[in-house]
Coordinates of C-alpha atoms (C1' of nucleotides) in Angstrom, one line a residue:
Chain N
X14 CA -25.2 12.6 95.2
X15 CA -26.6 10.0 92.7
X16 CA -24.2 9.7 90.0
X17 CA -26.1 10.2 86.3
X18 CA -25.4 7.5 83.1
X19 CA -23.3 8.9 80.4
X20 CA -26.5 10.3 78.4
X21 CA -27.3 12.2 81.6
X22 CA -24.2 13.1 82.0
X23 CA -23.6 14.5 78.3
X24 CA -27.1 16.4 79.5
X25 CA -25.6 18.2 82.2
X26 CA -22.7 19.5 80.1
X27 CA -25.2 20.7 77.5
X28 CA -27.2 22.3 80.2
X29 CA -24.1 24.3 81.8
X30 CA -23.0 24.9 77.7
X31 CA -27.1 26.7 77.6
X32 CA -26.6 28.2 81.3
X33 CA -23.3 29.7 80.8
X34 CA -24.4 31.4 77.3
X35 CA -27.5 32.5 79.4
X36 CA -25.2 34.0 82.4
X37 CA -22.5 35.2 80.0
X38 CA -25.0 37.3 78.2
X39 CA -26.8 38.5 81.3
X40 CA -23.4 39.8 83.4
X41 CA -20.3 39.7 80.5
X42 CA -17.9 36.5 80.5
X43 CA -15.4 38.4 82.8
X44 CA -17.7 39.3 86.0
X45 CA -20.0 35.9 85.6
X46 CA -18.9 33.5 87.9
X47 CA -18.7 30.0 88.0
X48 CA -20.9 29.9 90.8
X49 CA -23.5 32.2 89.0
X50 CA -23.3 29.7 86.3
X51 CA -23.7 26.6 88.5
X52 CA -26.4 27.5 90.8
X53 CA -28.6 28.8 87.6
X54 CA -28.2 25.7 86.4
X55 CA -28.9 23.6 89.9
X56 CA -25.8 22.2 90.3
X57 CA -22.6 22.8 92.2
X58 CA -18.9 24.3 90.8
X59 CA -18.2 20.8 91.2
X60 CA -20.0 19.6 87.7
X61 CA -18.6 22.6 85.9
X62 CA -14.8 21.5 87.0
X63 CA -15.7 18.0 86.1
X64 CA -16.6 18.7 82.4
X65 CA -14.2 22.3 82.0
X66 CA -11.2 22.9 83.3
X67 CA -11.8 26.6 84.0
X68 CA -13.8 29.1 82.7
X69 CA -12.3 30.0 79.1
X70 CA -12.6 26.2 78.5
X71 CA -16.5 26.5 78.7
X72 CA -16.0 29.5 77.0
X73 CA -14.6 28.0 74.1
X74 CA -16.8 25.2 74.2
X75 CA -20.0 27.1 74.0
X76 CA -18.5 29.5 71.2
X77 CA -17.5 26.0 69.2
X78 CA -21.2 25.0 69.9
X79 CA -21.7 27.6 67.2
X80 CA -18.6 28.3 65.1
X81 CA -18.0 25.1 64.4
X82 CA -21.5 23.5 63.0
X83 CA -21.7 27.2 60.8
X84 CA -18.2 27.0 59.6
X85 CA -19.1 23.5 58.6
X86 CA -22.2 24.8 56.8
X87 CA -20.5 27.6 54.9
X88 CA -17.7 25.5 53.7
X89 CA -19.5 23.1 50.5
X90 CA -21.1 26.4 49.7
X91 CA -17.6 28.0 49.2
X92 CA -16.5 25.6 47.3
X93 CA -19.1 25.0 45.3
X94 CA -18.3 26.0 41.8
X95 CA -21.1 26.9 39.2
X96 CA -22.3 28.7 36.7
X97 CA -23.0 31.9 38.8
X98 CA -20.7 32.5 41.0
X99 CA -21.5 36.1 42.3
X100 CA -24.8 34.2 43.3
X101 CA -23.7 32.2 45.2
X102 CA -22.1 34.7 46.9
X103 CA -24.8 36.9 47.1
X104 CA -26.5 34.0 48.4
X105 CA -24.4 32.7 51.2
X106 CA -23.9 35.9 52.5
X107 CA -28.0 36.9 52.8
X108 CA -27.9 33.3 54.4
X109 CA -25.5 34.1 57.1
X110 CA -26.4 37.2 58.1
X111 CA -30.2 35.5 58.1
X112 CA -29.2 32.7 60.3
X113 CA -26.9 35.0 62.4
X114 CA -29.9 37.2 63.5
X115 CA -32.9 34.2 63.5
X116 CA -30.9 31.1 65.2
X117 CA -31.2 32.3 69.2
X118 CA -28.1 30.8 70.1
X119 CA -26.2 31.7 67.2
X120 CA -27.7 35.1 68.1
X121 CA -26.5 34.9 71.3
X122 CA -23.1 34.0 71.1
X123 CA -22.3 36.5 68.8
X124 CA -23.6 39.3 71.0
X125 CA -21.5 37.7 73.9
X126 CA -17.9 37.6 71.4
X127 CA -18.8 41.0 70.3
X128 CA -20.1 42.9 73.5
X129 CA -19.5 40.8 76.7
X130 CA -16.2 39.2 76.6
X131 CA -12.9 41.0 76.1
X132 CA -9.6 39.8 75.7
X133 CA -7.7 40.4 78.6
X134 CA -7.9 36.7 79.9
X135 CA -5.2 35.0 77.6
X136 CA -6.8 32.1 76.9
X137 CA -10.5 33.7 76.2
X138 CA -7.9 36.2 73.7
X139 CA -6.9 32.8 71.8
X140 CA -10.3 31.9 71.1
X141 CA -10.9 35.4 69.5
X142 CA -7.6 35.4 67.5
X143 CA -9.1 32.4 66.5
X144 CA -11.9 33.6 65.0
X145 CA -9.8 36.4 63.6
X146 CA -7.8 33.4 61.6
X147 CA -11.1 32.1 60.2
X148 CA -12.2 35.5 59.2
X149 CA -9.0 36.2 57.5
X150 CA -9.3 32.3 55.7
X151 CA -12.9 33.4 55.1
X152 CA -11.8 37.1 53.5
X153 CA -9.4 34.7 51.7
X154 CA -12.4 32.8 50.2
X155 CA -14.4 35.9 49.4
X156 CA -11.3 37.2 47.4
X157 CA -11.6 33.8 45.1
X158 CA -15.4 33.5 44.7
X159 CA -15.3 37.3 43.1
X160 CA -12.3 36.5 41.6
X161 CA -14.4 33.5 40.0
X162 CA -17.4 36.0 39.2
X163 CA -14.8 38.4 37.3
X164 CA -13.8 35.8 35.7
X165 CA -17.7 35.2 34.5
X166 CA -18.3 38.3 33.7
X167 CA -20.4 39.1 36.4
X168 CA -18.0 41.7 37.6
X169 CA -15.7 44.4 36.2
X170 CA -12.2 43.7 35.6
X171 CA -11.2 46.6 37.4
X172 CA -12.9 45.7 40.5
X173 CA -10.3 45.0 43.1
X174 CA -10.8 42.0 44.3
X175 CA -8.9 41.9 47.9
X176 CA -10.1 45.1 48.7
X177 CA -13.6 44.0 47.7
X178 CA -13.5 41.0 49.9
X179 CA -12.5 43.3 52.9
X180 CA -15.5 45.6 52.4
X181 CA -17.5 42.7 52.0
X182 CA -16.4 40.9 55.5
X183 CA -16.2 44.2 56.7
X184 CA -19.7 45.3 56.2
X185 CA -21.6 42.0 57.2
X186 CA -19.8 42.6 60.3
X187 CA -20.9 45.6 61.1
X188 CA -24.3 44.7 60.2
X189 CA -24.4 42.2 62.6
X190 CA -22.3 44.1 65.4
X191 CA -24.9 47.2 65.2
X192 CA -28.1 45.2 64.8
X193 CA -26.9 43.3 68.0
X194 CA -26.1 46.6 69.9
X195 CA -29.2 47.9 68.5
X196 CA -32.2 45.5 67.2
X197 CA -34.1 48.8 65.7
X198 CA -34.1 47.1 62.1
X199 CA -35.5 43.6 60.4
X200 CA -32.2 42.7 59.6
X201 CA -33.2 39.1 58.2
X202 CA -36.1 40.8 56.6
X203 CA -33.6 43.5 55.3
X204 CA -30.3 41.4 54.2
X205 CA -31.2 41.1 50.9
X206 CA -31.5 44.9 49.8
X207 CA -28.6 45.6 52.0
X208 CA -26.4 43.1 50.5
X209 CA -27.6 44.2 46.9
X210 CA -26.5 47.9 48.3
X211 CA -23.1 46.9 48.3
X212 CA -23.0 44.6 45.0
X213 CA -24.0 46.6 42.8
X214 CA -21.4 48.9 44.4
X215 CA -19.1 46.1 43.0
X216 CA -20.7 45.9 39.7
X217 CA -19.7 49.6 39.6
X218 CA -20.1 51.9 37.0
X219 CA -18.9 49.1 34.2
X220 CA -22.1 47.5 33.9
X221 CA -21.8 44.3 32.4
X222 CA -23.8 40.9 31.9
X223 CA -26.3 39.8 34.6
X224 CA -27.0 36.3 35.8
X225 CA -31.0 35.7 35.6
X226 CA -32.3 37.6 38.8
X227 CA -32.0 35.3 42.3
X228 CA -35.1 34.9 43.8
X229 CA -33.3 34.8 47.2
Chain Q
X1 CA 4.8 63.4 99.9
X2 CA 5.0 66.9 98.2
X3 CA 1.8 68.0 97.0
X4 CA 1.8 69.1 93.7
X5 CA 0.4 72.7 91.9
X6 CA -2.4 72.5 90.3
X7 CA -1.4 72.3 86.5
X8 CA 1.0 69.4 87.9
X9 CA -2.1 67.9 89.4
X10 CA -3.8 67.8 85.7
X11 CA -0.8 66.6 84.3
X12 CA -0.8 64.1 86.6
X13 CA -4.3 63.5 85.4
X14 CA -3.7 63.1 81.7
X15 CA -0.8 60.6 83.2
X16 CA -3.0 58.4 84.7
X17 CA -5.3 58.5 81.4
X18 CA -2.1 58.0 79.0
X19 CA -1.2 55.2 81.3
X20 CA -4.9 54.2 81.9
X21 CA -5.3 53.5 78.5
X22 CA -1.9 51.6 77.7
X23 CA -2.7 49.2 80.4
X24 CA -6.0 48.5 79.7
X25 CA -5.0 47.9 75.9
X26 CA -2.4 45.3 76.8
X27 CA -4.5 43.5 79.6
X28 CA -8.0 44.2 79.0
X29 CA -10.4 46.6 81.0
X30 CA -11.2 43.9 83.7
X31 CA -8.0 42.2 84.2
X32 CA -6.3 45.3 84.8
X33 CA -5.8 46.4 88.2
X34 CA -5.7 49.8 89.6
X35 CA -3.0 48.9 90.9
X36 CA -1.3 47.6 87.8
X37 CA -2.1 51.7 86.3
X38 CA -0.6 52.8 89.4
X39 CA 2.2 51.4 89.2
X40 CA 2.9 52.0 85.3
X41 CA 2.4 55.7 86.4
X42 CA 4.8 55.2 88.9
X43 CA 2.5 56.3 91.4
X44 CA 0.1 54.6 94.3
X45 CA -4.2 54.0 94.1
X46 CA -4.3 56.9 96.3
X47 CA -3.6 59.2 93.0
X48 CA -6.1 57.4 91.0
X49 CA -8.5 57.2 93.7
X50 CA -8.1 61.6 94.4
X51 CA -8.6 61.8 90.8
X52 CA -11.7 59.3 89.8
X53 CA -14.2 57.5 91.5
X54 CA -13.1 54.0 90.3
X55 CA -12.5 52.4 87.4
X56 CA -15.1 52.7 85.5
X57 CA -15.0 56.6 86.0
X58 CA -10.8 56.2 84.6
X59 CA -12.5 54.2 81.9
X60 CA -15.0 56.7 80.9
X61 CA -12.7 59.6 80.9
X62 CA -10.7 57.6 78.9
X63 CA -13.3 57.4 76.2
X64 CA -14.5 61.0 76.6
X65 CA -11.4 62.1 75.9
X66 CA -11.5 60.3 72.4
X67 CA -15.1 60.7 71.7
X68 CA -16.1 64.7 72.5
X69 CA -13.0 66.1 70.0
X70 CA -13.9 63.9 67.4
X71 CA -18.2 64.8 68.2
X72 CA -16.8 68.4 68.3
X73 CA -15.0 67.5 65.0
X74 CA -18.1 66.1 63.1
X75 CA -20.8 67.9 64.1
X76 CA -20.3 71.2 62.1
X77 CA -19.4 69.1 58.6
X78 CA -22.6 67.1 59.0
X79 CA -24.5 70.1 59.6
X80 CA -22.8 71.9 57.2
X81 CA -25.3 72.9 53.8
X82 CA -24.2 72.6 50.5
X83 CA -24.7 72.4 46.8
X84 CA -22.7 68.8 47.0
X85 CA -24.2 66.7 50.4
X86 CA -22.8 63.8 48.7
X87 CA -19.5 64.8 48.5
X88 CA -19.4 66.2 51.7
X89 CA -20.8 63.0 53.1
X90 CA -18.4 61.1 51.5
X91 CA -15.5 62.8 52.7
X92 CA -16.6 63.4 56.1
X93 CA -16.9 59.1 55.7
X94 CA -13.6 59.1 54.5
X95 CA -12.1 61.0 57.1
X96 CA -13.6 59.4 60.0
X97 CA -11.9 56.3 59.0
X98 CA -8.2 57.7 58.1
X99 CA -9.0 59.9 61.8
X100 CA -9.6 56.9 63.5
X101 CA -6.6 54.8 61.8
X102 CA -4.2 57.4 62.1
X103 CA -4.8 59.2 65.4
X104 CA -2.8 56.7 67.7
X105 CA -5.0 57.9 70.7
X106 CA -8.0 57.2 69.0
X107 CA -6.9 54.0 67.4
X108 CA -5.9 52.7 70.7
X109 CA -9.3 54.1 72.2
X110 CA -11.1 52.2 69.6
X111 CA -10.0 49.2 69.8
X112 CA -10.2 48.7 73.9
X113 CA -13.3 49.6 73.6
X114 CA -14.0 47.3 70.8
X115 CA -12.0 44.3 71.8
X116 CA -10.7 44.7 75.4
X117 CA -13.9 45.5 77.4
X118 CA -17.0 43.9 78.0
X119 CA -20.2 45.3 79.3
X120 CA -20.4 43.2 82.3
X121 CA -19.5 46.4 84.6
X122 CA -22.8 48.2 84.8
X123 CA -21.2 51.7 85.0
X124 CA -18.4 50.9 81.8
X125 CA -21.9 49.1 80.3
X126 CA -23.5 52.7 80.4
X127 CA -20.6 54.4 78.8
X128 CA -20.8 51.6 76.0
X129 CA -24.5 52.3 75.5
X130 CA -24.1 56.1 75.3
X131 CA -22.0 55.7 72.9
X132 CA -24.8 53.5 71.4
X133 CA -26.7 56.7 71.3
X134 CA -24.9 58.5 69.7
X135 CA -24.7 56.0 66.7
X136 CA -28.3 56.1 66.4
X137 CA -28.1 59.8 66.2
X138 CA -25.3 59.6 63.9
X139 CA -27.5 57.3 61.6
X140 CA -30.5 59.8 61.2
X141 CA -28.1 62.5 60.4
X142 CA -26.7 60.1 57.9
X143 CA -30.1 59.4 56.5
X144 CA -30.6 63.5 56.4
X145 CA -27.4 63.5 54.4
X146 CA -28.5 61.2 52.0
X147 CA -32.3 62.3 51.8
X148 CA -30.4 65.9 51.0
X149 CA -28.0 64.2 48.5
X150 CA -31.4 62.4 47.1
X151 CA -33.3 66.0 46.7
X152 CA -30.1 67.5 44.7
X153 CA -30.4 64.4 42.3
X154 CA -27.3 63.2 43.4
X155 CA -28.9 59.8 44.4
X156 CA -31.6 57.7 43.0
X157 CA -34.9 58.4 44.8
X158 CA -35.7 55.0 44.9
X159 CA -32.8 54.5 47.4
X160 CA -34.1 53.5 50.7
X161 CA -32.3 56.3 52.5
X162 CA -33.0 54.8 56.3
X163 CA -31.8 51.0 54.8
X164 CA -28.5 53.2 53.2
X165 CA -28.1 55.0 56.7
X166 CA -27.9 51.9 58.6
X167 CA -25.4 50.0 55.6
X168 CA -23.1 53.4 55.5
X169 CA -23.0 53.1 59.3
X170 CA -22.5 49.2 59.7
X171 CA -19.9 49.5 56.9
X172 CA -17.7 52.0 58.7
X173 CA -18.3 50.6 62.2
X174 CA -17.3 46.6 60.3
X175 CA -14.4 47.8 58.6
X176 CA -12.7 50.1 61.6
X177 CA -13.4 46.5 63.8
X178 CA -11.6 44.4 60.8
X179 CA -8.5 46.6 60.7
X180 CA -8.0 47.0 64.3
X181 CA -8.5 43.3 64.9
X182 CA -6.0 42.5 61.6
X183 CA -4.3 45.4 60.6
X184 CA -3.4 43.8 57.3
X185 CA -4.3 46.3 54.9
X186 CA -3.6 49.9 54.9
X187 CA -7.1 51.3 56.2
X188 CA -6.1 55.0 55.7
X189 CA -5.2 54.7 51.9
X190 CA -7.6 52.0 50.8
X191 CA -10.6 54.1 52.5
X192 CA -11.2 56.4 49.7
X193 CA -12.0 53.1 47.4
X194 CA -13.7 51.4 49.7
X195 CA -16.0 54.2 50.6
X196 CA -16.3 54.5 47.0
X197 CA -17.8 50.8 46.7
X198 CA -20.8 51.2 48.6
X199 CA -21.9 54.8 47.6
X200 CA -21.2 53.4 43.9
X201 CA -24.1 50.8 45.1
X202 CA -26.2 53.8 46.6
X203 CA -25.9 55.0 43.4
X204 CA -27.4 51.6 41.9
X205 CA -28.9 51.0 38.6
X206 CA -30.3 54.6 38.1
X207 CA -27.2 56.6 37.3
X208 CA -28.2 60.0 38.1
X209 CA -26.0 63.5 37.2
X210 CA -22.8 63.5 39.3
X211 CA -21.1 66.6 41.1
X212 CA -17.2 67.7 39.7
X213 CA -15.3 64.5 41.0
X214 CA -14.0 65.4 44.7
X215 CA -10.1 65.0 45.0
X216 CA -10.4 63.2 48.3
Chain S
dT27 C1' 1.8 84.2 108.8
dT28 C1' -1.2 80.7 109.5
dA29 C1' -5.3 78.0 108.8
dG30 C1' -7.3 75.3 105.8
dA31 C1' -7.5 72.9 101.6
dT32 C1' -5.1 70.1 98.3
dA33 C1' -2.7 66.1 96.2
dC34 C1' -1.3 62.5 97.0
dA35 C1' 1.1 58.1 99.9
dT36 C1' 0.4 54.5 103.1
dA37 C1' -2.1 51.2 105.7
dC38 C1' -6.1 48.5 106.7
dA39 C1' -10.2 45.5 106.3
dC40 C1' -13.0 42.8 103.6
dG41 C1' -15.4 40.0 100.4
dC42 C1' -15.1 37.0 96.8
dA43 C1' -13.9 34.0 93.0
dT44 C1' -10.8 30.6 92.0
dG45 C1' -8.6 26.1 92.2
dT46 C1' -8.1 21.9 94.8
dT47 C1' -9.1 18.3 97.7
dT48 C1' -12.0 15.1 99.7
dG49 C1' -16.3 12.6 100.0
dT50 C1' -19.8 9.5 98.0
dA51 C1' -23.4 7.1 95.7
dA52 C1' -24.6 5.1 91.6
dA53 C1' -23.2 3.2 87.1
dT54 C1' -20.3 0.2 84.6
dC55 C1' -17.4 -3.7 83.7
dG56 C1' -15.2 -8.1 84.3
Chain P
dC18 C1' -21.5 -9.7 92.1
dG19 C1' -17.6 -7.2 93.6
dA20 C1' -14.2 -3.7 92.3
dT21 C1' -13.4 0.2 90.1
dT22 C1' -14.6 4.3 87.9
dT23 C1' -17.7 8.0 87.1
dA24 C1' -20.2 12.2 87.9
dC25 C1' -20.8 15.0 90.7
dA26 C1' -21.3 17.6 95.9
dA27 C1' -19.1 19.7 99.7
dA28 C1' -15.5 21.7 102.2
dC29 C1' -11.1 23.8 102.3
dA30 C1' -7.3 27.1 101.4
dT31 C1' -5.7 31.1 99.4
dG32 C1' -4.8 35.2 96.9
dC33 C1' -6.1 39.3 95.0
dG34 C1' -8.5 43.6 94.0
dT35 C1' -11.3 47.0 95.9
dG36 C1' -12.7 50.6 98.8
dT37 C1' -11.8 53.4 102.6
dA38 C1' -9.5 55.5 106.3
dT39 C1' -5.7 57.9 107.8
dG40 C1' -1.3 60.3 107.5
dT41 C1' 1.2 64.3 105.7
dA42 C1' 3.8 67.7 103.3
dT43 C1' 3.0 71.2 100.4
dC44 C1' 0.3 74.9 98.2
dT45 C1' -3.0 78.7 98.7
dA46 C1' -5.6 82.4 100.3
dA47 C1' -6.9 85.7 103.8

DNA sequence: TTAGATACATACACGCATGTTTGTAAATCG
DNA sequence: CGATTTACAAACATGCGTGTATGTATCTAA
């Protein structure tokens, strides 16, 4: 048939990126075939091949569509240093579970890697074990921005900081993982009480100094 | 060949569920074969096929025989009435988690049917979303708990009881997925503090009387 | 004791998803 | 303006997993 000009072509493969994450969502990664993919989006197998090698390369690719723009996003406001530090924090993670549960195809993709894919193909497992190294560099990061806060003031001492970071990974997780299996809360609407929940958890009985109240 | 008693029928039973379950952890639910159980039993399809429908029948089995001992196990505690519903809610957390990090049947349950299966097959799909269900039940008897722990004074009343419900939940569901995804921190000792962190937070600003410190 | 049911093993038929190969028209480049 | 590459479509080949049908030796009950 008519061949397309690059644009159009560049197009297409963001058209079987939307169609797959459509299809993937609709019948799970492992029984959605190539063919379901292609003739929702009007083509043949043939364009898929052409722009993926197989089906755990448009995998990836779609799950990159997301990872890597938010990974991108997070990182200045992890480093960022400042003069509130459990802010911050506080901040970035009301912002992520926000923009987990309000961007559709953020949405989206993280209900397919938590509920529709598993890892029994090899080379769909790699991408999730590599998501499992960013979450641990991530945990990493957590551990140093309350270690920055302790160091502030804005947290006790005593407050162990590794384990603190593992509840904290831990429980936006599972925020995200049951409002996706469940959608029976507002959880943008909801983030910021539920984050507080577990910060002032942090703060513990040692109350000490407070940063002026985030508006956030 | 020779037809077996009955009790060597069953046993053959919990065989193919053992061996069920071992081979869907190493290749995931989809990519393994009947066959490939079959064999790992050191028996035919014929066997599995006498003794379940298919495989999402196995599968189920599999997860029933994980998730009705460990029902039968919790639903007395959270009924259970007390003068200390806190406590008792907070152990019964506790235990859940060391129960499902220590139990290697459970472990192994958990995390196939957190990481190694999707919800692509309608039938394992169904399974998935009863055990949905459940969590939803499990939430409003958490909220009971806390509404309970609230009455005795052991909680602020301004706590948002449903809000606390669904944080308790996410943060047990979140930190169960971390460990079996990472398994680089000791979930079983550390649960006790991390438990600790967010019912501190429940606890919030409004320190209220406290029950005799539980030993757990 | 024997007739039937049980607990599998074996054999068969079938669709279906994948990967590859070939075809082709238009776009791009020299 | 021609040759080559691009961006697919169409056709081909193949294996693989499932479900089912059939065989059969033992257990069980009357």
């Amino acid at each position: 048939m008519v061949r397309r000009t690059k644009e159009q072509a560049l197009a297409t493969r963001e058209l079987l990126l939307d169609t797959a994450q459509q299809v993937f969502l609709e019948k799970g990664v492992a029984r959605a075939t190539l063919d379901d993919i292609a003739r929702a989006a009007k083509v043949t197998r043939g364009a898929i091949y052409w722009h993926f090698r197989n089906k755990a390369e448009l995998f990836a690719a779609m799950c990159d569509r997301v990872s890597l723009p938010m990974q991108a996003m997070l990182d200045p406001l992890m480093r960022e240093t400042g003069p509130d530090p459990l802010g911050r924090l506080k901040r970035t993670t009301i912002m992520v579970l926000q923009l987990a549960a309000e961007d559709p195809r953020a949405r989206d993709v993280f209900e397919i890697m938590f509920f529709k894919c598993d890892a029994g193909n090899p080379e769909i497992a790699s991408v999730l074990s590599a998501e499992a190294d960013n979450k641990r560099q991530c945990i990493k990061e957590l551990k140093d921005s309350l270690d920055a806060a302790i160091a502030a003031g804005q947290l006790p001492a005593a407050l162990d900081s590794g384990l603190a970071a593992e509840a904290l990974n831990a429980f936006v997780a599972g925020l995200l993982q049951n409002w996706l299996a469940r959608r029976d809360f507002d959880l943008a609407a909801q983030a910021p009480v539920l984050v507080d929940m577990l910060f002032q958890g942090f703060a513990g009985l040692t109350q000490t100094k407070r940063p002026p109240p985030s508006l956030a």
